[in-house]
Short mmCIF file of C-alpha atoms and ligand atoms in Angstrom, two decimals:
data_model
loop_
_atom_site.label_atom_id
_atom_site.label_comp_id
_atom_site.label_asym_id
_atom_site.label_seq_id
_atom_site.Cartn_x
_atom_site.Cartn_y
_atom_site.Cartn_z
CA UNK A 746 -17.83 190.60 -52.45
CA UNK A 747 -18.34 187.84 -55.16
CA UNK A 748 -15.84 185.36 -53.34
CA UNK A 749 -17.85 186.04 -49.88
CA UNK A 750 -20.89 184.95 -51.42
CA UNK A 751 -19.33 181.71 -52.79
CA UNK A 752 -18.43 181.13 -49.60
CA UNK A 753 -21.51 181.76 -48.04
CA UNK A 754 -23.10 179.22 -50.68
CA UNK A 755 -20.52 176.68 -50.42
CA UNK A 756 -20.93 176.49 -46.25
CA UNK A 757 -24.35 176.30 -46.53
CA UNK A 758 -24.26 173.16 -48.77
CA UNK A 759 -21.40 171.15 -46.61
CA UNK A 760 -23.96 172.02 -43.69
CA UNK A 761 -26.82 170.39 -46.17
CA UNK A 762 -24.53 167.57 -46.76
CA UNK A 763 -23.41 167.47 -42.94
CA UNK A 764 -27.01 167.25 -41.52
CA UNK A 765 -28.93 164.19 -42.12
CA UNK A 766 -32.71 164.02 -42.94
CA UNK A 767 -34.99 162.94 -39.18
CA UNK A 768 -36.32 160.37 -41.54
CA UNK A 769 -33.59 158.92 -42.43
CA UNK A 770 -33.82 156.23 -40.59
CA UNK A 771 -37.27 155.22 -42.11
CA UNK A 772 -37.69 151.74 -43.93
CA UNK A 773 -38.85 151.39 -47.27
CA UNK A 774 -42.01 149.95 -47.32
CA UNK A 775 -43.00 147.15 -50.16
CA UNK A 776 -45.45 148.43 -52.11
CA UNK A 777 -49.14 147.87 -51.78
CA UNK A 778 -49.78 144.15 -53.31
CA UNK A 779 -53.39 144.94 -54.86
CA UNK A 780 -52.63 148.49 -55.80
CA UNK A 781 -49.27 147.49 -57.22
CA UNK A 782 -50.93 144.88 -60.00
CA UNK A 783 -52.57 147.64 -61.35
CA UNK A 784 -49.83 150.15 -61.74
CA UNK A 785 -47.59 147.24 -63.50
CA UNK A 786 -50.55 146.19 -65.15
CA UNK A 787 -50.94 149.78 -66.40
CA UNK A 788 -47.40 150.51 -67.63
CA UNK A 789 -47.50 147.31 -69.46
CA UNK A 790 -47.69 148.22 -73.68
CA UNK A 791 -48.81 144.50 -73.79
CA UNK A 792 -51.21 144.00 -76.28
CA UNK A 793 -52.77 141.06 -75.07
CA UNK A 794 -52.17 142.08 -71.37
CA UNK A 795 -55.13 141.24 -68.52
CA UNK A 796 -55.67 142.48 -65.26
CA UNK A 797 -57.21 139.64 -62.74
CA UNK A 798 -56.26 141.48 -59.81
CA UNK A 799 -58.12 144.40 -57.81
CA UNK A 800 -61.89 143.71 -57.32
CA UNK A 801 -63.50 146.23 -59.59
CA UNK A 802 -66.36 145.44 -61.75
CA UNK A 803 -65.09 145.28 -65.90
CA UNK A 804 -67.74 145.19 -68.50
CA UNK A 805 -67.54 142.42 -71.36
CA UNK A 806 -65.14 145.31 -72.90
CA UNK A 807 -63.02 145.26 -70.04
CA UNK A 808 -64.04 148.71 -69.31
CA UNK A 809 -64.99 150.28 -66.23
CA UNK A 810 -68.86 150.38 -65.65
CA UNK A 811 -71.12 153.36 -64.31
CA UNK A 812 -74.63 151.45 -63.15
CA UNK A 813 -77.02 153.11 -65.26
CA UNK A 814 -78.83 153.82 -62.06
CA UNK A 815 -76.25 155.45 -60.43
CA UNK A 816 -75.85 157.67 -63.95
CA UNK A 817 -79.95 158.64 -63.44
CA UNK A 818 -79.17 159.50 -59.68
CA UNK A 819 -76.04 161.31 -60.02
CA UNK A 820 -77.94 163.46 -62.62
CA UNK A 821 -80.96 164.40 -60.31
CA UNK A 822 -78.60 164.96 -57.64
CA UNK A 823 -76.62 168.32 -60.29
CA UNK A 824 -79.95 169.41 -60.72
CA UNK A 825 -81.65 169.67 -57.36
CA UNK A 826 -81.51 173.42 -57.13
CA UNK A 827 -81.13 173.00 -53.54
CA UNK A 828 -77.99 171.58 -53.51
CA UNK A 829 -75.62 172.73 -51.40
CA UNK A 830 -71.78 172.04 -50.35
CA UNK A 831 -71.95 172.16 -46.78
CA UNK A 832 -70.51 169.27 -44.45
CA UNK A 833 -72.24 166.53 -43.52
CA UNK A 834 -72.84 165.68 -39.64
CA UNK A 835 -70.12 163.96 -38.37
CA UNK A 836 -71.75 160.38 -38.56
CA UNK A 837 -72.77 161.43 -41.85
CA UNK A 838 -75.96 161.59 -43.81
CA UNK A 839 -79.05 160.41 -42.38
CA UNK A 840 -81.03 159.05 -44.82
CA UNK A 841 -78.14 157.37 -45.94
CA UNK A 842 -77.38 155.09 -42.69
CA UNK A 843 -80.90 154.37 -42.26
CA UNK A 844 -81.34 153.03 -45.51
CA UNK A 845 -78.06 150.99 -44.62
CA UNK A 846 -79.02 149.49 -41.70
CA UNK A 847 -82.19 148.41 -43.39
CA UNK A 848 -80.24 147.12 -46.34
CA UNK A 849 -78.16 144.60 -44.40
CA UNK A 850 -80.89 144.12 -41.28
CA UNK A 851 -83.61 143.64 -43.68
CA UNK A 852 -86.29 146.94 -43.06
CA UNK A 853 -88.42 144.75 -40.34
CA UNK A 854 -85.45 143.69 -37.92
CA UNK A 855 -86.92 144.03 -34.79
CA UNK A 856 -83.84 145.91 -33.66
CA UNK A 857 -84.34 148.58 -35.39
CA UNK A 858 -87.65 149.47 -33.71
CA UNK A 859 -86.12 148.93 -30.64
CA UNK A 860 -83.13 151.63 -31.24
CA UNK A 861 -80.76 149.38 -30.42
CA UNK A 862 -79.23 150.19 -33.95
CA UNK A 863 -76.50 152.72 -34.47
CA UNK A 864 -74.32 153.15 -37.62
CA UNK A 865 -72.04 156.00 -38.73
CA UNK A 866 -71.10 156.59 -42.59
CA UNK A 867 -67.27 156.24 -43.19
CA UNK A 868 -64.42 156.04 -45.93
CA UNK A 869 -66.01 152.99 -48.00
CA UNK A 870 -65.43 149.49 -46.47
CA UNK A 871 -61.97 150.16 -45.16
CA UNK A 872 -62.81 152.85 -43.56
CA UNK A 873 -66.04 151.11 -41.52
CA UNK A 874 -63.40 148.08 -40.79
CA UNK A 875 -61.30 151.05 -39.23
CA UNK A 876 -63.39 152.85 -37.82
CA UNK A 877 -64.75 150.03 -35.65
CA UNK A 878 -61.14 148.75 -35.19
CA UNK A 879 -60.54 152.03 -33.71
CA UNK A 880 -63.80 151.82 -31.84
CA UNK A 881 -62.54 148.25 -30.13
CA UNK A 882 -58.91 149.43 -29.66
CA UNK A 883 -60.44 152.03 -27.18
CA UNK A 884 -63.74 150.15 -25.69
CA UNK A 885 -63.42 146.33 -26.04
CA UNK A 886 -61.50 144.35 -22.76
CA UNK A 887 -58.04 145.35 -23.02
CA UNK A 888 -55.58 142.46 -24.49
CA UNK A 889 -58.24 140.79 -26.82
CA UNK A 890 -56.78 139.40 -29.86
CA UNK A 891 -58.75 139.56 -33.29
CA UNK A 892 -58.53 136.95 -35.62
CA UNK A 893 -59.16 136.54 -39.02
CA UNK A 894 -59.40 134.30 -41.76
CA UNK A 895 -56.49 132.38 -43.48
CA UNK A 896 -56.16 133.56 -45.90
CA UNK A 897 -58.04 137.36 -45.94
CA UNK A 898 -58.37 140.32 -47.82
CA UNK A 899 -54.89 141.63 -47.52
CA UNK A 900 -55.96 144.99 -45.63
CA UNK A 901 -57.77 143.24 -42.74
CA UNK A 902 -54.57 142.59 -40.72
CA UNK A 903 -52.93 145.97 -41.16
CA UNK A 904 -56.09 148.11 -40.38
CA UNK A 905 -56.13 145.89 -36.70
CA UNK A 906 -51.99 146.24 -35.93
CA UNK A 907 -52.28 149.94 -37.05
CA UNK A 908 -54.83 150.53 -33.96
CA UNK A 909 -52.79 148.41 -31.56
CA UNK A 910 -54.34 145.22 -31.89
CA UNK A 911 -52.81 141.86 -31.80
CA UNK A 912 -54.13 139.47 -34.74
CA UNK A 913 -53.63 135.70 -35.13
CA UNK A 914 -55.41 133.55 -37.95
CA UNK A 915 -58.75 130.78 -37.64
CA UNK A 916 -58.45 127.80 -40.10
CA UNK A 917 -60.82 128.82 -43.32
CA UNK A 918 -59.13 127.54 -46.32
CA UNK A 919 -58.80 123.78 -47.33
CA UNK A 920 -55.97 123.86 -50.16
CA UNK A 921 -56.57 119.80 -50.20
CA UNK A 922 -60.34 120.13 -51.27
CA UNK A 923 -60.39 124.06 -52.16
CA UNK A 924 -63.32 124.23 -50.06
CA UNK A 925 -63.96 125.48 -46.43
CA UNK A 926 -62.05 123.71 -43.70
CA UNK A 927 -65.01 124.06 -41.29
CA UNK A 928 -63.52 121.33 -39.07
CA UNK A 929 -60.05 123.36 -38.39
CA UNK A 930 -62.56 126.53 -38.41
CA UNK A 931 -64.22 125.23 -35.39
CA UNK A 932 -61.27 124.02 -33.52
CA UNK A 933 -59.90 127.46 -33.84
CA UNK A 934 -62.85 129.49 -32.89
CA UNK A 935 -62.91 126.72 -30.17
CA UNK A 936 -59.04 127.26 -29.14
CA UNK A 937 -59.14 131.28 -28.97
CA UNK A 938 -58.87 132.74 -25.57
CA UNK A 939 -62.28 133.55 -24.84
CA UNK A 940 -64.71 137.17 -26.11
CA UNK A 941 -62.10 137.57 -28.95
CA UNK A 942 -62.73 139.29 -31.97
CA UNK A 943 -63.77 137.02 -35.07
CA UNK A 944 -63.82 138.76 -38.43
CA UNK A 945 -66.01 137.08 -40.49
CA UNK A 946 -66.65 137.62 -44.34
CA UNK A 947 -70.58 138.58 -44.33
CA UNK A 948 -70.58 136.60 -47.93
CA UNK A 949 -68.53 136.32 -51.29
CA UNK A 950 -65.24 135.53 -48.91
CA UNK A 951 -62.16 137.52 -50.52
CA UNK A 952 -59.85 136.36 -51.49
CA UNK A 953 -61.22 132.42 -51.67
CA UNK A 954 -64.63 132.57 -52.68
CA UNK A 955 -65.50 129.96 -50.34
CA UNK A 956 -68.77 131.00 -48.13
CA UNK A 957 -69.79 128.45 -45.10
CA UNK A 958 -73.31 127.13 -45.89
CA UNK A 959 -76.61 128.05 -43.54
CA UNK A 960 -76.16 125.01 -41.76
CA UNK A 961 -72.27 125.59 -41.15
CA UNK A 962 -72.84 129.55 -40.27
CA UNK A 963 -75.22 128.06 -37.53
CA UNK A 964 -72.42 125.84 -36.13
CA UNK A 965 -69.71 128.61 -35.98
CA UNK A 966 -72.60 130.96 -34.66
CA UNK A 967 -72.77 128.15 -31.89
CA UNK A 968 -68.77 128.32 -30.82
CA UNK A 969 -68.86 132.09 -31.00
CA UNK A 970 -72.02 131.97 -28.17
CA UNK A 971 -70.03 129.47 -26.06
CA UNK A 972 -66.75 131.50 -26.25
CA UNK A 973 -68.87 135.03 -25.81
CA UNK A 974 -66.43 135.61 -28.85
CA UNK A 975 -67.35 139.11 -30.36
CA UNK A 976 -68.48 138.75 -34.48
CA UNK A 977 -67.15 141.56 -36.40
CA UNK A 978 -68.45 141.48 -39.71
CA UNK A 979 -67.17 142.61 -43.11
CA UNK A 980 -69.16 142.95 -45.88
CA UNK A 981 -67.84 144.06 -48.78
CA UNK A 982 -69.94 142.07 -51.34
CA UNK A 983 -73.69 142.35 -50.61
CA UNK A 984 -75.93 141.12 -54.01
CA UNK A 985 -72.20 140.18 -55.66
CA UNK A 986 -72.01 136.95 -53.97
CA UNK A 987 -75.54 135.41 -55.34
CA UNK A 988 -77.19 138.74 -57.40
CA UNK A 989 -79.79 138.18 -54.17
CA UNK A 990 -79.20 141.37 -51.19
CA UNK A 991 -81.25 139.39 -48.95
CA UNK A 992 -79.55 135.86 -49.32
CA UNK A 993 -75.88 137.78 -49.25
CA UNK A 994 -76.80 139.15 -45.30
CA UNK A 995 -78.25 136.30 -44.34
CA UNK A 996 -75.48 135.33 -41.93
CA UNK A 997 -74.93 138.68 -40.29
CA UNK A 998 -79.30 138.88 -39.60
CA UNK A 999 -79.27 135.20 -38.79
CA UNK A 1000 -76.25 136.34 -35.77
CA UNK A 1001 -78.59 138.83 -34.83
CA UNK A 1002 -81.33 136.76 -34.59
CA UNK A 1003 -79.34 134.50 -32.41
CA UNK A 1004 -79.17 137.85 -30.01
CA UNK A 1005 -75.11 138.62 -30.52
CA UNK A 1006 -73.93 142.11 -30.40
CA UNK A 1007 -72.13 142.86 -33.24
CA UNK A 1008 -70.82 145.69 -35.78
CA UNK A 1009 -70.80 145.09 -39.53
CA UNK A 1010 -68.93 146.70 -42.21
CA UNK A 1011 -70.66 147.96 -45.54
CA UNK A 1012 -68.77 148.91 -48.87
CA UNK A 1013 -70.80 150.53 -51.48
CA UNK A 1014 -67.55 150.38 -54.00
CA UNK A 1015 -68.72 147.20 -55.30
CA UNK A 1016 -71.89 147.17 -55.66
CA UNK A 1017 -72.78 150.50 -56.66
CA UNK A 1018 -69.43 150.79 -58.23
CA UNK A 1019 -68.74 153.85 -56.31
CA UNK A 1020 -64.74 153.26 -55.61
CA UNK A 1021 -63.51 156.06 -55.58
CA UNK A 1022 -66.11 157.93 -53.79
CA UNK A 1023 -65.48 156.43 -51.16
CA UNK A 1024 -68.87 155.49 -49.58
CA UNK A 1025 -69.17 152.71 -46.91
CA UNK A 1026 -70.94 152.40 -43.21
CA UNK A 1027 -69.90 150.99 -39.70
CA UNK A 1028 -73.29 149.43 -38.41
CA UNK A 1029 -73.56 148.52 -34.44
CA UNK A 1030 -76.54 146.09 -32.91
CA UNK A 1031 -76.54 146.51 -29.23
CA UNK A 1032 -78.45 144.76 -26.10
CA UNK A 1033 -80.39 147.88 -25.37
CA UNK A 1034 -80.79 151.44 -26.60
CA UNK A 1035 -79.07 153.23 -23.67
CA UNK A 1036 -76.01 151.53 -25.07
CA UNK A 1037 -76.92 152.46 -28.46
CA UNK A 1038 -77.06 156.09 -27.04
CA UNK A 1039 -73.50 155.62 -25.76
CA UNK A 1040 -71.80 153.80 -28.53
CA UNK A 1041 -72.88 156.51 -31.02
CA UNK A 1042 -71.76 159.16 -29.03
CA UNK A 1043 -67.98 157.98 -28.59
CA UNK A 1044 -68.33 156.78 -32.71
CA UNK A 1045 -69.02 161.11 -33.02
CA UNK A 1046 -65.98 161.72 -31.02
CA UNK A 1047 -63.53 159.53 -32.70
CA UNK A 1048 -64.71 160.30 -36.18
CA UNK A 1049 -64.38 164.40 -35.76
CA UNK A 1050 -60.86 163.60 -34.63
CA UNK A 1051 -60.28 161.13 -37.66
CA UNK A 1052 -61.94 162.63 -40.60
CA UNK A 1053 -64.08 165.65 -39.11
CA UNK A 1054 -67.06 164.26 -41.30
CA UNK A 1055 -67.53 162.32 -44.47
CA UNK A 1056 -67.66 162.72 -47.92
CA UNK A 1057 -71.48 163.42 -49.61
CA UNK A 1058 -71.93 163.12 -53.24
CA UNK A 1059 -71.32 159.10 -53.05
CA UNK A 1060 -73.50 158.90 -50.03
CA UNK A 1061 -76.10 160.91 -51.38
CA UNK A 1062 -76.51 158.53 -54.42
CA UNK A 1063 -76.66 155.66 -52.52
CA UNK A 1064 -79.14 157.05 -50.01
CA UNK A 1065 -81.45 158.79 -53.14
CA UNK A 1066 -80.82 155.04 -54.80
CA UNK A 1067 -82.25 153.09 -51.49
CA UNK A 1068 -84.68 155.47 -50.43
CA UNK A 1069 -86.97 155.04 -53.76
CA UNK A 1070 -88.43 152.16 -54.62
CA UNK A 1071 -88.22 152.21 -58.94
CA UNK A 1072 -84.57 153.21 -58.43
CA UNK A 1073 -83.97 150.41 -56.12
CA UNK A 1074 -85.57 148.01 -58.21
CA UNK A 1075 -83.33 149.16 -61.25
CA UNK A 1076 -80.02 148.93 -58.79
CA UNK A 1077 -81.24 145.58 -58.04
CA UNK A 1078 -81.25 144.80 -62.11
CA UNK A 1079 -78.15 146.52 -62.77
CA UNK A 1080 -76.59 144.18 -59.34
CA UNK A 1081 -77.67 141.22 -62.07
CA UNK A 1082 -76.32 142.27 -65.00
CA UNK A 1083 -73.07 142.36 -63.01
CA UNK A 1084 -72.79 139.28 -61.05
CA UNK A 1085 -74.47 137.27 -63.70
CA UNK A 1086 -71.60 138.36 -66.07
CA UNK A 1087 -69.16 137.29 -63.42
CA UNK A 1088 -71.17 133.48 -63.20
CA UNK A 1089 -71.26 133.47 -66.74
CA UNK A 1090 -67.00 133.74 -66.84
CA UNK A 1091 -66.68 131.37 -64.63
CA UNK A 1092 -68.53 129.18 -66.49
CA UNK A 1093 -66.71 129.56 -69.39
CA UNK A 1094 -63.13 129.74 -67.50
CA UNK A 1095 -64.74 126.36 -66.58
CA UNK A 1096 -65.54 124.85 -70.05
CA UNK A 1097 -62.68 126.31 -71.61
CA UNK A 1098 -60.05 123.73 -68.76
CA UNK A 1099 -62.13 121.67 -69.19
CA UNK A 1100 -62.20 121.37 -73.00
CA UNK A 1101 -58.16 121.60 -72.76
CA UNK A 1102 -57.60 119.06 -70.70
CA UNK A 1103 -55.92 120.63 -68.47
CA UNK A 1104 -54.22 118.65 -65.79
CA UNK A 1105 -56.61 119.02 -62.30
CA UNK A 1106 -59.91 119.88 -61.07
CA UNK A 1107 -61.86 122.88 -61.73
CA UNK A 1108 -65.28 122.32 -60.34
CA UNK A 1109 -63.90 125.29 -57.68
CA UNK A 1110 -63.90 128.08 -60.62
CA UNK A 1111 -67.89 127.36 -60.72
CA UNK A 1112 -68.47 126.40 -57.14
CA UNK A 1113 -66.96 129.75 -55.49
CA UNK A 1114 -68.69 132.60 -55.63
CA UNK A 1115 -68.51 136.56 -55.38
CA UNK A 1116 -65.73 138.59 -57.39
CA UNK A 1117 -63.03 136.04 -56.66
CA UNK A 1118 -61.92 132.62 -57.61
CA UNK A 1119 -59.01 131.05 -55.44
CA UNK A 1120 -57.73 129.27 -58.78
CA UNK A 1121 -55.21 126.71 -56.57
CA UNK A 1122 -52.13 127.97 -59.01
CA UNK A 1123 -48.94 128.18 -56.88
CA UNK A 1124 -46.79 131.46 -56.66
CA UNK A 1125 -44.36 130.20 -59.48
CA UNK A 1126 -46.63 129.74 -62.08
CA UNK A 1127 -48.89 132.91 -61.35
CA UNK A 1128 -44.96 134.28 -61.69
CA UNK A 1129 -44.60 132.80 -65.01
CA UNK A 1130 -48.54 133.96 -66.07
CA UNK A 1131 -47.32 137.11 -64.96
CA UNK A 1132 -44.22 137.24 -67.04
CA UNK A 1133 -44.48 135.01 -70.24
CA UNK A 1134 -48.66 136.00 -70.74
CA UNK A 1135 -48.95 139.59 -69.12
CA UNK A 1136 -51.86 138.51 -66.98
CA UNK A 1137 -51.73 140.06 -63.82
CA UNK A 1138 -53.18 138.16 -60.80
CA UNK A 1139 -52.23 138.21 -56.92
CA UNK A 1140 -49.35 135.72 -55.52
CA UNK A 1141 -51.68 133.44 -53.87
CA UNK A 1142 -53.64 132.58 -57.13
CA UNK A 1143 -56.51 135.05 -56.66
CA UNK A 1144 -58.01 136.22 -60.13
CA UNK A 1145 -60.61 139.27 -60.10
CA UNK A 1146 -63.13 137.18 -62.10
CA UNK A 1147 -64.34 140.50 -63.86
CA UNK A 1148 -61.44 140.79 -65.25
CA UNK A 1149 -62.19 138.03 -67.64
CA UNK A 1150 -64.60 138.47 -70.83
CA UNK A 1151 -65.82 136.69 -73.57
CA UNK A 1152 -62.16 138.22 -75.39
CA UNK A 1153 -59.93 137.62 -73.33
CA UNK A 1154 -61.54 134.25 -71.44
CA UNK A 1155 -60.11 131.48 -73.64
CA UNK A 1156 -56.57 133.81 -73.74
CA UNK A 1157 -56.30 133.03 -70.06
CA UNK A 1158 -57.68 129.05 -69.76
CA UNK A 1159 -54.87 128.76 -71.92
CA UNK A 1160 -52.18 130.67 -70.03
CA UNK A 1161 -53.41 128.38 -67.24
CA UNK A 1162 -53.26 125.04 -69.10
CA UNK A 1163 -49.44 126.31 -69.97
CA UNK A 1164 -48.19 126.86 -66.55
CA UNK A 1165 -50.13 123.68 -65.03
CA UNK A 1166 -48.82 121.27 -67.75
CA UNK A 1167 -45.25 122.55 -67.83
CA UNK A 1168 -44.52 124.27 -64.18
CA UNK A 1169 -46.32 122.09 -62.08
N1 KET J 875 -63.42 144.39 -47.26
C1 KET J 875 -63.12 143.45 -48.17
C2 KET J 875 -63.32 142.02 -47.81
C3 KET J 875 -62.61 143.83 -49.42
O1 KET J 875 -62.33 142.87 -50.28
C4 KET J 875 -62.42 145.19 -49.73
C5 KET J 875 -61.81 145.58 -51.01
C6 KET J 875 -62.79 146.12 -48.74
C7 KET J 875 -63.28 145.69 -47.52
C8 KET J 875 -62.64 147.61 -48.89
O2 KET J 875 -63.14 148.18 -50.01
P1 KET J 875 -63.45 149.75 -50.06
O3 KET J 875 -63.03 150.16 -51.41
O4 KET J 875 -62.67 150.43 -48.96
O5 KET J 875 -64.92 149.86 -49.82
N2 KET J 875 -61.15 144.80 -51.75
C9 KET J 875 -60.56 145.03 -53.06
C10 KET J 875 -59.87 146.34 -53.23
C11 KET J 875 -58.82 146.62 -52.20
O6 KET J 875 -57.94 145.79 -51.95
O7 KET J 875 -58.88 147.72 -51.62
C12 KET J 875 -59.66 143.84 -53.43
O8 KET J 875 -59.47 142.93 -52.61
O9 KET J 875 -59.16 143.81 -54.57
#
């Protein structure tokens, strides 16, 4: 009896040992390269440790901030007896993509009254850029290639391959000047087979920090008309980039001005500092409201299928934030307090190189705007930041300038001087 059951145990783990896993086969993926900074940065017991690399907002105590405003909506929100759980629509809340649209459009964009508008609410900025990935994979001509910045945020190419689409890189960067290369951009935009996609950084370019002026945005506005290339805009960092809303959508009104159809990305995780929740919207301009009609149809269909519908309590806070005008104009103060903090590091990141001597130009760190500075230092001495002074930053010398504060500012200028001076 007891010897058949041994038996019975011991043949079923040879068979567990005999049969392999379906997955076997998998690859191990690398680990996320944003994500992963934190995580080390977090199981670092590193006194003096620093985290320069996802872009989330850090107060002067390197802590997390909740806008005040967002603290006053989220409160009348738990209150309103008439709050339910129920799902959203599938495109999501209304007053919440109306208030959008007129955030980047500007309220009075003609194309709005003419209903050639359509937006859906999605999963924060990544999920807009998918969504209208996914949107293109299905109803843009077949074989189009999208291409994006070099460098970009490191999502942008993923989120295109993972919906079958082909991407190749436009010149952006200038290493030599650490400005924008707007010659090579041209050329490029000038070079790609023609109605390709172009994903353009609406402002506060990640991860360089390097926006084209009015006068250049009109010159790659003029390629994109000849080439009937298609913008697709991604705007992650509206009232970041210059503390101004209207200044930082300047480019995508001016390309609708110019009469392009386009979608545009929006991310509320920056500057509402609503990360987690998640709270973002995928805005299409059309030629004519029968299209409209169309486009937000099939945007219905493939978001039940994605996500069903999307998440409300971060929605709702924007929308109640938007939709009245004293909390609006106390979002608008707490948008200040925020990027003027991050203008005020990099002014001191500035003066502190400068006042070291160290080896180089830093004019960049002041010129750049947004959440980012592209700081120029190569991959081995971010390595040796990393390992010798705990200060976590991305490979290709991106630093989260939030990350920086008025105790930990001169801890890092000197870091830098280090690895410039002795691992050039
Ligand atoms: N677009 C850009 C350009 C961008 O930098 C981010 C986030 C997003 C979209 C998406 O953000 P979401 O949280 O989905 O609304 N960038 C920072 C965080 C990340 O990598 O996810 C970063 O570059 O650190």
């Amino acid at each position: 009896m007891f010897s058949k059951r041994l038996n019975q145990i011991e043949n079923h783990i040879s068979q567990m040992a005999a049969k392999p896993s379906t997955f076997q086969e998998v690859p191990r993926a690398p680990p996320d390269v944003i994500f992963n900074l934190t995580a080390t940065y977090k199981a670092d017991t590193f006194e003096k440790k620093v985290n320069l690399g996802v872009g989330a907002y850090r107060d002067d105590n390197g802590k997390p901030w909740v806008l005040p405003v967002v603290k006053k909506a989220e409160r009348e929100i738990i209150n309103d007896p008439e709050l339910d759980h129920e799902y959203l629509p599938i495109t999501g809340l209304v007053s919440f993509k109306e208030a959008s649209i007129k955030l980047i459009l500007g309220a009075d964009n003609p194309a709005i009254k003419e209903k050639r508008v359509v937006a859906a609410q999605t999963i924060s900025g990544t999920g807009a850029n998918h969504l209208g990935a996914l949107f293109l994979s299905r109803f843009y001509r077949k074989g189009s290639i999208v291409y994006v910045s070099n460098p970009t945020w490191a999502n942008h190419k993923p989120i295109f391959n993972n919906v079958g689409f082909e991407t190749r890189d436009y010149a952006y960067y200038d290493p030599k000047t650490i400005g924008l290369d707007i010659g090579g951009m041209l050329d490029s935009l000038e070079n790609a087979p023609e109605g390709s996609i172009i994903l353009l950084h609406a402002c506060a370019h990640n991860p360089t920090g390097v926006d084209p002026t009015q006068e250049q945005w009109k010159a790659i506005a003029d390629v994109m008309e000849k080439k009937n290339h298609f913008p697709f805009f991604d705007c992650a960092y509206q009232g970041f980039a210059s503390g101004d809303l209207d200044r930082d959508a300047w480019a995508v009104r001016y390309f609708v001005e110019r009469g392009f159809e386009l979608l545009v990305c929006q991310s509320y995780a920056k500057n509402f500092g609503l990360y987690g929740q998640r709270a973002g919207c995928l805005t299409f301009v059309l030629r004519d409201s029968e299209t409209a009609l169309k486009v937000d149809s099939q945007l219905a269909k493939l978001q039940r299928a994605e996500i069903s519908n999307p998440p409300a309590h971060g929605a709702r806070i924007v929308s109640l934030v938007l939709n009245d005008s004293a909390l609006f104009d106390e979002w608008v103060e707490n948008l200040k307090t925020m990027s003027f903090r991050i203008q005020e590091m990099r002014r001191r990141l500035y003066v502190n190189l400068v006042e070291l001597e160290t080896p180089g130009t830093w004019n960049h760190i002041t010129d750049q705007i947004g959440m980012f500075s592209f700081t120029g230092l190569k991959p081995h001495q971010v390595k040796v930041i990393k390992e010798k002074y705990h200060v976590y930053l991305t490979d290709n010398g991106r630093i989260s300038m939030a990350g920086l504060s008025s105790k930990n500012v001169e801890y890092f200028a000197k870091a830098v001087d280090d690895v410039v001076r002795n691992h050039p």
